[in-house]
XYZ file of C-alpha atoms in Angstrom:
387
model
C 0.037 0.168 0.149
C 1.219 3.424 -0.700
C 2.577 5.910 1.657
C 0.308 8.197 3.432
C 1.484 11.584 3.974
C -1.695 13.197 5.095
C -3.227 13.785 8.703
C -6.686 12.555 9.550
C -8.601 12.878 6.288
C -11.748 12.698 8.673
C -10.908 16.447 9.536
C -12.970 17.524 6.460
C -15.338 20.059 7.423
C -14.991 23.821 7.702
C -16.974 26.122 9.992
C -17.289 29.214 7.563
C -20.276 31.407 8.104
C -22.885 32.494 11.366
C -25.999 34.152 10.286
C -28.429 36.002 12.866
C -31.427 38.033 12.587
C -30.744 39.987 15.760
C -27.719 41.621 16.459
C -24.278 39.719 16.681
C -21.558 40.196 19.477
C -18.019 39.154 18.394
C -15.109 38.046 21.299
C -11.568 38.335 20.120
C -11.335 35.014 22.311
C -13.650 33.055 20.195
C -12.427 31.261 16.993
C -12.377 33.460 13.999
C -15.384 31.195 12.464
C -17.456 31.660 15.567
C -20.023 34.129 16.362
C -22.842 34.358 18.773
C -25.839 36.116 19.501
C -26.191 37.193 23.387
C -29.787 38.061 22.742
C -30.935 34.954 21.178
C -28.477 32.231 23.012
C -28.680 30.658 19.914
C -25.078 29.622 17.916
C -25.919 28.831 14.194
C -22.885 27.468 12.086
C -23.170 26.746 8.440
C -20.570 25.527 5.754
C -20.073 26.801 2.421
C -19.519 23.001 1.476
C -21.286 19.682 1.177
C -19.301 18.920 4.933
C -21.642 20.753 6.971
C -22.219 18.692 10.397
C -23.877 21.388 12.305
C -27.166 23.110 11.754
C -27.477 24.845 14.836
C -26.440 25.062 18.672
C -28.678 26.484 21.565
C -27.309 27.746 24.499
C -30.560 27.517 26.687
C -31.043 23.668 26.384
C -27.605 22.447 25.506
C -28.834 20.893 22.167
C -26.790 20.527 18.808
C -28.899 19.998 15.603
C -26.588 17.871 13.257
C -26.966 16.701 9.850
C -24.294 13.878 8.852
C -23.898 14.827 4.838
C -20.661 13.254 4.269
C -18.951 9.883 5.006
C -16.439 11.490 7.029
C -18.842 13.129 9.321
C -20.050 9.609 10.801
C -16.458 8.755 11.798
C -16.688 12.324 13.690
C -19.903 11.582 15.028
C -19.162 7.955 16.015
C -16.205 9.531 18.274
C -18.254 12.254 19.469
C -21.645 10.503 20.578
C -21.345 8.476 23.852
C -23.355 7.111 26.913
C -23.647 10.612 28.840
C -25.703 11.749 25.760
C -29.314 12.090 24.445
C -30.631 12.098 20.989
C -33.994 12.996 19.244
C -34.842 12.191 15.893
C -37.797 11.303 13.741
C -38.036 7.311 13.699
C -40.588 4.734 12.980
C -41.505 2.119 15.670
C -44.230 -0.594 15.833
C -46.906 0.061 18.423
C -49.841 -2.081 19.408
C -53.392 0.398 18.695
C -56.217 -1.506 19.984
C -55.419 -5.485 19.085
C -53.442 -4.530 16.150
C -49.629 -3.685 15.684
C -48.906 -0.973 13.308
C -45.507 0.953 12.572
C -45.769 4.674 13.023
C -43.553 7.512 12.570
C -42.550 9.171 15.774
C -39.996 11.887 17.455
C -38.175 9.968 20.207
C -35.680 11.045 22.404
C -33.128 8.203 23.606
C -30.564 8.138 26.436
C -27.970 6.535 24.600
C -26.962 2.924 25.905
C -24.733 1.602 22.859
C -22.952 3.026 19.893
C -21.645 0.994 16.695
C -21.078 2.553 13.122
C -21.396 0.775 9.724
C -18.739 2.793 7.852
C -19.033 0.674 4.550
C -22.769 1.782 4.505
C -21.997 5.287 6.268
C -24.196 4.444 9.045
C -24.353 5.130 12.727
C -26.125 2.768 14.980
C -27.375 3.627 18.479
C -29.170 1.998 20.789
C -31.160 3.713 24.065
C -33.975 3.925 26.284
C -36.863 6.301 25.554
C -36.899 9.433 27.474
C -39.874 11.152 26.195
C -43.840 10.219 26.861
C -45.294 8.973 23.718
C -48.774 7.594 23.463
C -48.522 3.767 22.929
C -44.716 3.779 23.921
C -43.727 2.552 27.329
C -41.061 5.192 28.917
C -37.640 3.607 29.439
C -38.189 1.134 26.596
C -35.488 0.247 24.245
C -35.113 1.608 20.847
C -32.818 1.378 18.243
C -31.815 4.239 15.636
C -29.801 4.305 12.701
C -28.434 7.724 11.416
C -27.407 7.819 7.812
C -26.204 10.402 5.522
C -28.499 13.678 4.987
C -30.468 12.477 8.089
C -30.833 15.188 10.981
C -31.267 14.719 14.734
C -30.610 16.815 17.858
C -27.815 16.184 20.169
C -28.500 16.778 24.041
C -25.129 17.198 25.877
C -24.177 17.694 29.560
C -21.218 20.150 28.483
C -21.948 21.990 25.415
C -18.778 23.896 25.251
C -16.553 20.973 25.602
C -18.830 19.278 22.697
C -18.283 22.030 20.489
C -14.674 22.434 20.961
C -14.547 18.446 20.186
C -16.369 19.143 16.758
C -14.166 22.619 16.006
C -11.100 21.011 16.842
C -11.078 19.002 13.957
C -9.607 22.106 12.330
C -5.951 21.376 12.635
C -3.567 24.403 11.441
C -0.086 25.960 11.308
C 0.871 29.450 11.568
C 2.677 31.487 8.893
C 4.476 34.204 10.929
C 5.964 37.060 9.039
C 8.099 39.917 10.802
C 8.820 42.963 8.876
C 8.404 46.342 9.378
C 8.646 46.126 13.105
C 5.357 43.908 13.527
C 4.410 40.080 13.248
C 1.914 39.057 10.570
C -0.022 36.259 11.441
C -1.840 33.657 9.307
C -3.660 30.631 10.164
C -3.280 27.683 7.669
C -5.340 24.418 7.243
C -6.544 22.267 4.377
C -9.058 24.735 3.416
C -6.556 27.744 2.932
C -5.389 30.924 4.517
C -7.219 33.006 6.987
C -5.299 36.355 8.304
C -5.325 36.186 12.020
C -3.849 40.134 12.088
C -0.711 42.045 12.667
C 0.818 42.449 16.186
C 3.332 44.442 18.133
C 5.865 41.974 20.082
C 3.928 42.534 23.397
C 0.570 41.521 21.549
C 2.330 38.984 19.666
C 3.481 37.075 22.510
C 0.061 36.908 24.281
C -1.708 35.833 20.845
C 1.140 32.967 20.253
C 0.835 31.895 24.108
C -2.896 31.472 23.851
C -2.864 30.162 20.568
C -0.087 27.316 20.932
C -1.803 26.295 24.579
C -3.356 23.123 25.335
C -4.830 24.514 28.336
C -8.539 25.773 28.864
C -8.154 29.050 29.810
C -10.949 31.652 31.740
C -12.241 33.869 29.395
C -14.816 36.864 29.850
C -17.152 36.089 26.895
C -20.585 35.416 27.743
C -20.310 32.148 26.116
C -16.516 31.374 26.268
C -15.391 28.592 23.454
C -11.720 27.544 23.534
C -10.068 28.368 20.183
C -11.121 26.503 17.372
C -7.680 26.305 15.927
C -5.166 23.539 17.297
C -1.588 24.564 16.141
C 0.307 21.631 15.221
C 3.285 23.634 13.267
C 5.019 27.020 12.693
C 6.591 28.677 9.682
C 8.224 31.823 10.344
C 11.447 33.870 9.229
C 11.891 34.945 12.856
C 13.265 33.569 16.230
C 10.460 33.531 17.754
C 11.490 30.960 20.352
C 13.312 34.004 21.822
C 10.092 35.728 22.479
C 7.931 32.740 23.950
C 8.103 29.368 24.589
C 5.986 26.947 22.850
C 6.035 23.097 22.235
C 5.317 23.132 18.678
C 7.781 22.624 16.053
C 9.027 25.727 14.375
C 10.573 25.600 10.513
C 12.520 28.776 9.316
C 12.431 30.222 5.943
C 14.003 33.277 4.572
C 12.393 36.534 3.626
C 13.808 37.622 0.450
C 13.613 40.945 -0.778
C 10.894 39.879 -3.512
C 8.897 38.254 -0.644
C 9.069 41.588 1.462
C 6.494 43.155 -1.118
C 4.048 39.905 -0.910
C 0.974 39.639 1.000
C 0.739 36.605 3.153
C -1.187 34.525 0.736
C 1.354 35.233 -1.907
C 4.231 34.558 0.644
C 2.597 31.126 1.349
C 2.078 30.366 -2.413
C 5.739 30.993 -2.731
C 6.213 28.538 -0.201
C 4.653 25.771 -1.924
C 6.593 26.104 -5.100
C 9.782 25.177 -3.128
C 10.274 21.642 -3.243
C 12.271 21.911 0.453
C 9.262 22.898 2.175
C 7.713 19.443 1.825
C 9.677 18.497 4.905
C 6.946 20.776 6.525
C 3.872 18.375 8.120
C 0.832 19.145 6.442
C 2.694 21.130 3.628
C 3.890 18.183 1.726
C 0.616 17.063 0.188
C -0.074 20.209 -1.111
C 3.602 20.800 -2.422
C 2.919 17.415 -4.255
C -0.408 18.584 -5.787
C 0.882 22.261 -6.533
C 3.778 20.953 -8.580
C 1.227 18.876 -10.402
C -0.776 21.378 -11.412
C 1.887 23.343 -12.351
C 2.892 20.523 -14.648
C -0.293 20.426 -16.108
C -0.887 24.221 -16.694
C 2.464 24.266 -18.485
C 1.474 21.265 -20.760
C 4.193 18.762 -19.379
C 1.912 15.861 -20.178
C 5.066 13.734 -20.652
C 5.661 14.129 -16.659
C 1.885 13.318 -15.347
C -1.109 11.030 -15.938
C -4.443 12.540 -15.737
C -7.567 10.113 -14.796
C -8.066 6.712 -13.929
C -7.053 5.307 -17.314
C -4.133 6.862 -17.520
C -3.124 5.926 -14.202
C -3.846 2.515 -14.518
C -1.751 2.332 -17.792
C 1.158 3.730 -15.892
C 0.948 1.484 -12.950
C 1.332 -1.175 -15.886
C 4.267 0.245 -16.887
C 5.765 0.662 -13.282
C 5.782 4.556 -13.913
C 4.266 6.280 -10.985
C 6.091 8.009 -8.307
C 3.366 9.724 -6.584
C -0.576 9.370 -6.762
C -2.800 12.395 -6.112
C -6.421 12.196 -5.064
C -9.033 14.709 -3.729
C -10.981 13.959 -0.829
C -14.233 13.983 -2.821
C -13.198 10.972 -4.597
C -11.681 9.276 -1.496
C -14.894 9.410 0.170
C -17.497 9.397 -2.699
C -21.076 8.972 -2.138
C -20.895 6.673 -5.214
C -19.812 3.499 -3.465
C -18.443 1.782 -6.531
C -16.283 4.765 -7.504
C -15.156 5.339 -3.833
C -14.014 1.473 -4.213
C -12.081 1.777 -7.407
C -9.853 4.659 -5.729
C -9.306 2.979 -2.340
C -8.515 -0.275 -4.374
C -6.037 1.771 -6.363
C -4.126 2.955 -3.586
C -4.057 -0.567 -1.764
C -2.369 -1.712 -4.993
C 0.365 0.946 -4.852
C 3.815 -0.343 -4.011
C 5.259 0.777 -0.507
C 7.956 3.287 -2.390
C 5.041 5.346 -3.968
C 3.404 8.397 -2.215
C -0.267 8.712 -2.118
C -1.295 12.221 -1.428
C -4.990 13.111 -0.409
C -5.863 16.681 -0.977
C -8.899 18.563 0.753
C -11.537 19.694 -1.778
C -11.760 23.000 0.342
C -8.267 24.171 -0.961
C -7.342 26.106 -3.976
C -5.189 23.106 -5.017
C -8.105 20.660 -4.365
C -10.716 22.578 -6.224
C -8.494 22.825 -9.327
C -7.677 19.117 -9.157
C -11.267 18.232 -9.015
C -11.961 20.285 -11.896
C -9.811 18.204 -13.838
C -11.059 14.868 -12.584
C -9.918 14.696 -9.329
C -7.111 12.193 -9.676
C -3.755 12.152 -11.222
C -0.095 11.042 -10.878
C 3.517 12.222 -11.240
C 5.718 9.902 -13.320
C 8.991 8.106 -13.271
C 9.284 8.342 -16.715
C 7.234 8.894 -19.754
C 5.766 5.004 -20.285
C 3.834 6.164 -23.274
C 7.602 6.374 -25.375
C 7.567 2.571 -24.973
C 4.142 2.047 -26.428
C 5.585 3.672 -29.814
C-alpha cells in the first residue's frame, strides 16, 4: 500500500459563516469562524460546502442539531456520541393500537446505551432508552436508531462548550508568521486555505502566540466562552520567535527575500508551496505535491503526469508512478463503486509510491476536482514504450 503523508482525512468540515437575525456580538477570544448572539442565545454554524455538520447550537437547552452530509461525518460523530448523551430524532416504531400492531413515525428522545458504526454503508447505529412520553410507547423501553447520510438529529449534551470544542478541533492548522516592518503578521493555514489573524507588536504577539499554542483551557470573559477552534500543530516563520515565547510546537524557518517583502501573506504562502524543500513541513507536503502536479498540467508537461483513472492504470502497468494525488471528493465519494475503485487503486500501490489526499476546499483541491480529481506524477514517460 502507498505511503500516506496526510493527517486524518476525517478532518474535513469547515465552520465558515454564521447568520443571525438579531445583533451579533463577537468576542476576540472566540475562533475567527465562531460568532454568537447574546440576545437569542443561539449559535448557528453553516458551511459553504457539502460537509456541513452543525445546523444550529442552542445554549439554553444544551442542544446541537446535526446533519451528517458526508461519510467523514459518520466517523466524527461515532467518536463524539457516548453514553452521556441523548439523541432526538424522527424514527419509526411498531406499536400496538387496540388489538393491532402498526408501524408509526414518531419523534423519540433516547438516552444512549450503545453505539456502533457501519462505515461501509455510512451509518451510525445507536441503542438507548426512550426518555419522552409518547402515546402507546412505554417510557424507558429500548429503541434502536440508525443515522445515515443527510439525516438530521438533535444531540443533547451535558457540557455544550466541550462538545462544540471537540467538533471544532477537527481544524488543525499551522501558523505562518512573518516579521517585517517591526510587526508580526500572522495567518492560520489549514486544509481549506489561509486566513489572516492580524498584525501584532511584540507584546501583543507574545500573548497571542501563547494562547494559540496552549493546550490548556483558560478562563475567558466572553458570555459564552469557547476555547479557540484552531489547534496549532506547526509554525512556519522567518523570525527567531523561540527567543520571545516558549512553545512546544515545531518551528520551520524560511528566509524572507527582498522580492518576498513586497508580497502579502497569501502570496508568500504560494511561494513556499512552490519550493520543494518545504515539503518537509508536515501538512504542506501534500499541498506541495499537488501544487507541483498542477504546475506541470498548466504548463503542458503531459509527459511527466498521468491524468484520470485510465491513464493512471496504464502508468501503473508500466511501473511509472512516482506519486498519486487524489482529492477527498473521490476518496470519500458517495458513489460506493467509484470510492472502492479509488481505494483499491491506493491499496495496490507499492510501498515506495507516495499517496497524497487533498482537501476539496483548498484551491489545489478545487483545481484538481475541475480536471477529474485524480492524477499522478510519473518517474518516466511510459507512453514512449508503446511507440
